[in-house]
Short mmCIF file of C-alpha atoms in Angstrom, two decimals:
data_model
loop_
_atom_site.label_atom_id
_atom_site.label_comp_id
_atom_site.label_asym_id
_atom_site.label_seq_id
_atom_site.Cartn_x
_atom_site.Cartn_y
_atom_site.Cartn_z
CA UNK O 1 0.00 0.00 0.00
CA UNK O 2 1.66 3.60 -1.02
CA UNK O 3 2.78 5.52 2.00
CA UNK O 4 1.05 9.46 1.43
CA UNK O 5 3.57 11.82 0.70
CA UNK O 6 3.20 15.00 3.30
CA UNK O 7 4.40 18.52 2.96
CA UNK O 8 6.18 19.46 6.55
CA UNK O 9 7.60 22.59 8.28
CA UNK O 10 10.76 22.95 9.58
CA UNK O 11 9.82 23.92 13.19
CA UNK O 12 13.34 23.94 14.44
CA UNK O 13 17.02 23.96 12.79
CA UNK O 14 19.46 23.23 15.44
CA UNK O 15 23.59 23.71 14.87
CA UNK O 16 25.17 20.13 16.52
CA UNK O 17 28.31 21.07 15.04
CA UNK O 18 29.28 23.06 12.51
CA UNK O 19 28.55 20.68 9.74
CA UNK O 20 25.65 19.23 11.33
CA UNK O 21 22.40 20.21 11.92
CA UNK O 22 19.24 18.83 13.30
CA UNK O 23 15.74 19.18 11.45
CA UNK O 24 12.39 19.21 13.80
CA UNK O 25 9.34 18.78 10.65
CA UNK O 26 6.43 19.27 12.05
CA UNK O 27 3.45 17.33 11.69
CA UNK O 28 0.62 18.57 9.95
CA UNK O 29 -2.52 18.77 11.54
CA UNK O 30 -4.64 14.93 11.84
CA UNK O 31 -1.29 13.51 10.94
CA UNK O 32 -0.82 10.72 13.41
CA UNK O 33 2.14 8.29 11.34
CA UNK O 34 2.11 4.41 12.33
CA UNK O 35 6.34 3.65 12.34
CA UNK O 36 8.64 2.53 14.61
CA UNK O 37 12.48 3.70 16.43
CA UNK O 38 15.24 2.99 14.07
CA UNK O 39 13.52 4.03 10.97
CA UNK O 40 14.11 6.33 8.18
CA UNK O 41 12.74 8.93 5.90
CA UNK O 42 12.70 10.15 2.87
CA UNK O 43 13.18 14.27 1.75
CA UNK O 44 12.91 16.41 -1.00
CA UNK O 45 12.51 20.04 -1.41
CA UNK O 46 9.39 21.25 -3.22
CA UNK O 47 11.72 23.13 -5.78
CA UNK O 48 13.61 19.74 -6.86
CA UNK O 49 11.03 17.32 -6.28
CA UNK O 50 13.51 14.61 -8.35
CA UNK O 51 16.44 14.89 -5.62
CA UNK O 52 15.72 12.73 -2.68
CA UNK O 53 17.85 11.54 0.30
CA UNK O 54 16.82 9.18 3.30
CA UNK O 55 18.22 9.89 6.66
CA UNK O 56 17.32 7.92 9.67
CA UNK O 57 15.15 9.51 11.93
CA UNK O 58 17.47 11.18 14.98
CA UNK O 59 13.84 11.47 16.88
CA UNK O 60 11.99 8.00 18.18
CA UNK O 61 8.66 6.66 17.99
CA UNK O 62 7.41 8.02 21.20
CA UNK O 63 8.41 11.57 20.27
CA UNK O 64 5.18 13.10 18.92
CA UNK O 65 4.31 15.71 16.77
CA UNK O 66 7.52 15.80 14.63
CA UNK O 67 10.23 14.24 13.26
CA UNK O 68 14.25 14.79 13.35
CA UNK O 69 16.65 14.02 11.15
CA UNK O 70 19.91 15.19 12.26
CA UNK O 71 22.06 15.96 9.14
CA UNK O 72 25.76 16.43 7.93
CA UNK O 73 27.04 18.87 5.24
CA UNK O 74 27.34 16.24 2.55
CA UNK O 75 26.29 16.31 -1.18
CA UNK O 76 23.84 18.40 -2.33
CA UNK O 77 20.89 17.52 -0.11
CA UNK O 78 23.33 17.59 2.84
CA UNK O 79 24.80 20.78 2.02
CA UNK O 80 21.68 22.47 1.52
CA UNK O 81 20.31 21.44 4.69
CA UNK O 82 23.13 22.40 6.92
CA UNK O 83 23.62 25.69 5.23
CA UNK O 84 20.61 26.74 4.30
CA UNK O 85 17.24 25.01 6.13
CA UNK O 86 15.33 27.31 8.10
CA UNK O 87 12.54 26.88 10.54
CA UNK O 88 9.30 28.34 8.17
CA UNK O 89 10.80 26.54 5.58
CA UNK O 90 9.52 23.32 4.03
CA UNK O 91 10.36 20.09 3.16
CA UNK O 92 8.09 17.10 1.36
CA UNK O 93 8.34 13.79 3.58
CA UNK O 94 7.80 10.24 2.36
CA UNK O 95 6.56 8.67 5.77
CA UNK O 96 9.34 5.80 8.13
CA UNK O 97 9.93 2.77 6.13
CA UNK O 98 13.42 0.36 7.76
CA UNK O 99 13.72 -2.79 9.88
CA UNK O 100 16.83 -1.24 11.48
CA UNK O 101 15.03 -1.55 15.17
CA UNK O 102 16.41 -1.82 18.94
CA UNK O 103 15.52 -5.19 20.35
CA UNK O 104 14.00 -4.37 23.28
CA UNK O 105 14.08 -7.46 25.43
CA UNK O 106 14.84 -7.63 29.33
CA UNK O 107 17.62 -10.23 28.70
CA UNK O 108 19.18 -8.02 25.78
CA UNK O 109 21.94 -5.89 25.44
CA UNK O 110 22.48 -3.34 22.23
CA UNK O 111 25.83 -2.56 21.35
CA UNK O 112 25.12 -0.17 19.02
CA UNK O 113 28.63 0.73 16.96
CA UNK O 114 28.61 3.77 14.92
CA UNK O 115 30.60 6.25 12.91
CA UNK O 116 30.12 10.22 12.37
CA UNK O 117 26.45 10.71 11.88
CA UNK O 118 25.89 6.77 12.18
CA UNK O 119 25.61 7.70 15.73
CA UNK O 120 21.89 9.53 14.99
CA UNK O 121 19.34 6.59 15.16
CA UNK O 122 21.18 5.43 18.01
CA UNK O 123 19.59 8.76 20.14
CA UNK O 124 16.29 7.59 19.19
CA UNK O 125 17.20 3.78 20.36
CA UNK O 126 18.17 5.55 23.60
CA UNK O 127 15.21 8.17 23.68
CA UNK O 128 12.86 5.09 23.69
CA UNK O 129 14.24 2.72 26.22
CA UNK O 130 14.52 5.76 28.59
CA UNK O 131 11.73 7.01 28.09
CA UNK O 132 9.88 3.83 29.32
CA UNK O 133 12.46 2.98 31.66
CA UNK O 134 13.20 -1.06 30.05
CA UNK O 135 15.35 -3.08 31.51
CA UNK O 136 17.49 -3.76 28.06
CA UNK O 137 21.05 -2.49 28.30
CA UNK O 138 22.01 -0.38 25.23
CA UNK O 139 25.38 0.46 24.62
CA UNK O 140 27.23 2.62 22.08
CA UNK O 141 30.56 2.44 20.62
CA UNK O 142 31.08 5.89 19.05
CA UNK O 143 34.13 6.17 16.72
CA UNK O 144 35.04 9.69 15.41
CA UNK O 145 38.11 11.64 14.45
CA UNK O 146 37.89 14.23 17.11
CA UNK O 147 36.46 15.40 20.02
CA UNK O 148 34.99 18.28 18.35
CA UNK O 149 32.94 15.59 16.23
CA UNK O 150 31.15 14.06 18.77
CA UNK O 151 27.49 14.74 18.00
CA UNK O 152 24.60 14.82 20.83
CA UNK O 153 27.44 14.50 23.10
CA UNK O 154 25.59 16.18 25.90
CA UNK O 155 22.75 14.60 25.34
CA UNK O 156 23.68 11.16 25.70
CA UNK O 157 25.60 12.02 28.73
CA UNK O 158 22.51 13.35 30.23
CA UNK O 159 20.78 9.87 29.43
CA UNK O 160 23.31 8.26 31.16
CA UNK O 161 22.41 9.75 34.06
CA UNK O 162 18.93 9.48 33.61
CA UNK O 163 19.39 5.60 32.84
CA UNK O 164 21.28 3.12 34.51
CA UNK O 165 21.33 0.53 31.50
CA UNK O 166 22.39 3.03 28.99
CA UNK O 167 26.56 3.57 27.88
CA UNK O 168 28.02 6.34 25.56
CA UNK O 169 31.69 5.29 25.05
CA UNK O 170 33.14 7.45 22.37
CA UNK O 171 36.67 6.58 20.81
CA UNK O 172 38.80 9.36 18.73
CA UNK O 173 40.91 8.12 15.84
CA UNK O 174 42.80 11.16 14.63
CA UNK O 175 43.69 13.29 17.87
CA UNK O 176 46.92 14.99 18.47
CA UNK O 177 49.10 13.27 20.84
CA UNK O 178 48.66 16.63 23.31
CA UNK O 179 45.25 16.77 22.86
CA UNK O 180 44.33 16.38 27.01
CA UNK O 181 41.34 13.63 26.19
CA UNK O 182 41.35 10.84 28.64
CA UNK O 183 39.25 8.98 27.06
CA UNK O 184 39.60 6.13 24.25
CA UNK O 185 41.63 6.53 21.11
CA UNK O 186 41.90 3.87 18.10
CA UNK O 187 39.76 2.45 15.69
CA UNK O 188 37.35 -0.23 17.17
CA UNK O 189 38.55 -3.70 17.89
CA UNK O 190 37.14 -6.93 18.77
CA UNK O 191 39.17 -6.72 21.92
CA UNK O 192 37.55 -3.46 23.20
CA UNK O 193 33.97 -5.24 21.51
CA UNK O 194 34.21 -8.15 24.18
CA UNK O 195 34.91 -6.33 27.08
CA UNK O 196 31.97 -4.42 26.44
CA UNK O 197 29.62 -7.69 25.36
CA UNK O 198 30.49 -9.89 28.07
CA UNK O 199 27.20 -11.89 27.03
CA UNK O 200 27.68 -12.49 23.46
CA UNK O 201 24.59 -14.65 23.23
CA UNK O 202 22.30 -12.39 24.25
CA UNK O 203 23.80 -9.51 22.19
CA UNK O 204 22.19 -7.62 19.58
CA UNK O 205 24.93 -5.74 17.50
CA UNK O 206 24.03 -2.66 15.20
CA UNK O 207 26.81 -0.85 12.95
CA UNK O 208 25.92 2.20 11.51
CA UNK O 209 27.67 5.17 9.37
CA UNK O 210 30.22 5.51 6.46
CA UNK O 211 30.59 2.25 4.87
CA UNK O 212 33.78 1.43 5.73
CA UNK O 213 32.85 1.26 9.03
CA UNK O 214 29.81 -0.60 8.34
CA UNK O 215 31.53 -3.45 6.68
CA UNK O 216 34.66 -3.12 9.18
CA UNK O 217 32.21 -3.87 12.02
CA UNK O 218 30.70 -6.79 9.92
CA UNK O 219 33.71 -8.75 9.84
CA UNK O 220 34.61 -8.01 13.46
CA UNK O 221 31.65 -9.83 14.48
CA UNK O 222 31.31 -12.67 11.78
CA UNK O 223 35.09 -13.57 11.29
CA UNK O 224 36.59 -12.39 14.17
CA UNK O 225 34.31 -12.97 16.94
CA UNK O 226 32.15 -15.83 14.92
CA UNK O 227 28.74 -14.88 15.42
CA UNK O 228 25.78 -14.96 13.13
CA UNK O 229 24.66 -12.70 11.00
CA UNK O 230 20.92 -13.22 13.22
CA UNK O 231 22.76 -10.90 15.58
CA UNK O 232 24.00 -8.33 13.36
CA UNK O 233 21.84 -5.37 11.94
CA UNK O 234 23.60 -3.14 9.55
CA UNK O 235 22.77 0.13 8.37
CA UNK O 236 25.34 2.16 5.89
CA UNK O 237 25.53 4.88 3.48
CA UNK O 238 28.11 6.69 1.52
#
């Protein structure tokens, strides 16, 4: 059955960095979307209704009235968006399609792996779980170059603290040795996967991001740690 196509205003443009920015589009009146955490939508602008892009949705299924998509300056949707999307403006929406979605079982634990804006349906996989206070442990691996690329990095710290089964563990590949971080550095390994998945039977793993990354993670957990693919969700672009 088609999914309606809907015409949506940008309520809110928000600067994450300063290649990144976050849409809000708000709902239309009577518009009450069935779709789930984890999945995606499609945009185009009404002036180049031939030029589409998908982004996963940075918001979750509980947050209502809106969507977010949280966006790097990349291409020529990408680009537009960061430098140019304003709230008033807007933006036509093909409705969530995906069946990249959290687990959410008591005995589960997420380790969500991610690179650059990878890292954005993760927030919505943490939104939810918080939000109705389950029991499944989530955990993200977060590898970027810097720490001035960390995105929602505030955010996610304050869900830590709002929930006890929730992890943000960033890791920077490219920092200078001076740089003062005392956190993580290096590219992830299987090493630093199992000591975070001490249960590897009742992990879920999700890779998201550039697809290097992507298909890095995929043979960390099929050839190196020899899982099956059952417990692997991927999710890559680019």
């Amino acid at each position: 059955m088609p999914k309606n196509i809907v015409e949506m205003e940008i309520e809110a443009a928000t600067a994450e960095l300063p290649d990144t920015k976050t849409l809000r589009l708000k709902w239309p009146d009577n518009y009450d979307p069935s779709f789930k955490t984890g999945q995606f939508i499609t945009v185009y602008w009404p002036d180049t209704p031939k030029y589409k892009r998908a982004y996963s949705l940075s918001s979750c299924a509980l947050d209502k009235g809106y969507f977010e998509v949280t966006v790097k300056r990349d291409g020529k949707m990408g680009t537009r968006i960061v430098d140019w999307a304003a709230p008033g403006d807007t933006l036509f929406v093909i409705p969530p399609v995906g069946r990249f979605l959290p687990v959410y079982e008591q005995e589960k634990h997420l380790v969500c792996i991610a690179g650059g804006s990878g890292v954005t349906p993760f927030r919505g996989f943490a939104r939810e779980a918080t939000y109705r206070e389950l029991r499944t442990r989530i955990t993200i691996l977060y590898s970027v170059r810097t720490t001035n690329d960390i995105i929602f990095n505030q955010e996610f710290r304050e869900l830590e603290e709002k929930n006890p089964h929730f992890k943000f563990n960033v890791t920077c590949t490219r920092l200078a040795e001076e740089d003062p971080w005392s956190g993580r550095r290096g590219r992830i390994s299987a090493d630093w996967i199992k000591s975070i998945a001490t249960d590897m039977e009742n992990t879920v793993f999700y890779a998201c991001g550039p697809t290097a990354l992507v298909e890095g993670t995929e043979q960390l957990i099929s050839k190196e740690l020899g899982l099956p693919k059952e417990q692997l969700k991927l999710e890559k672009w680019g």
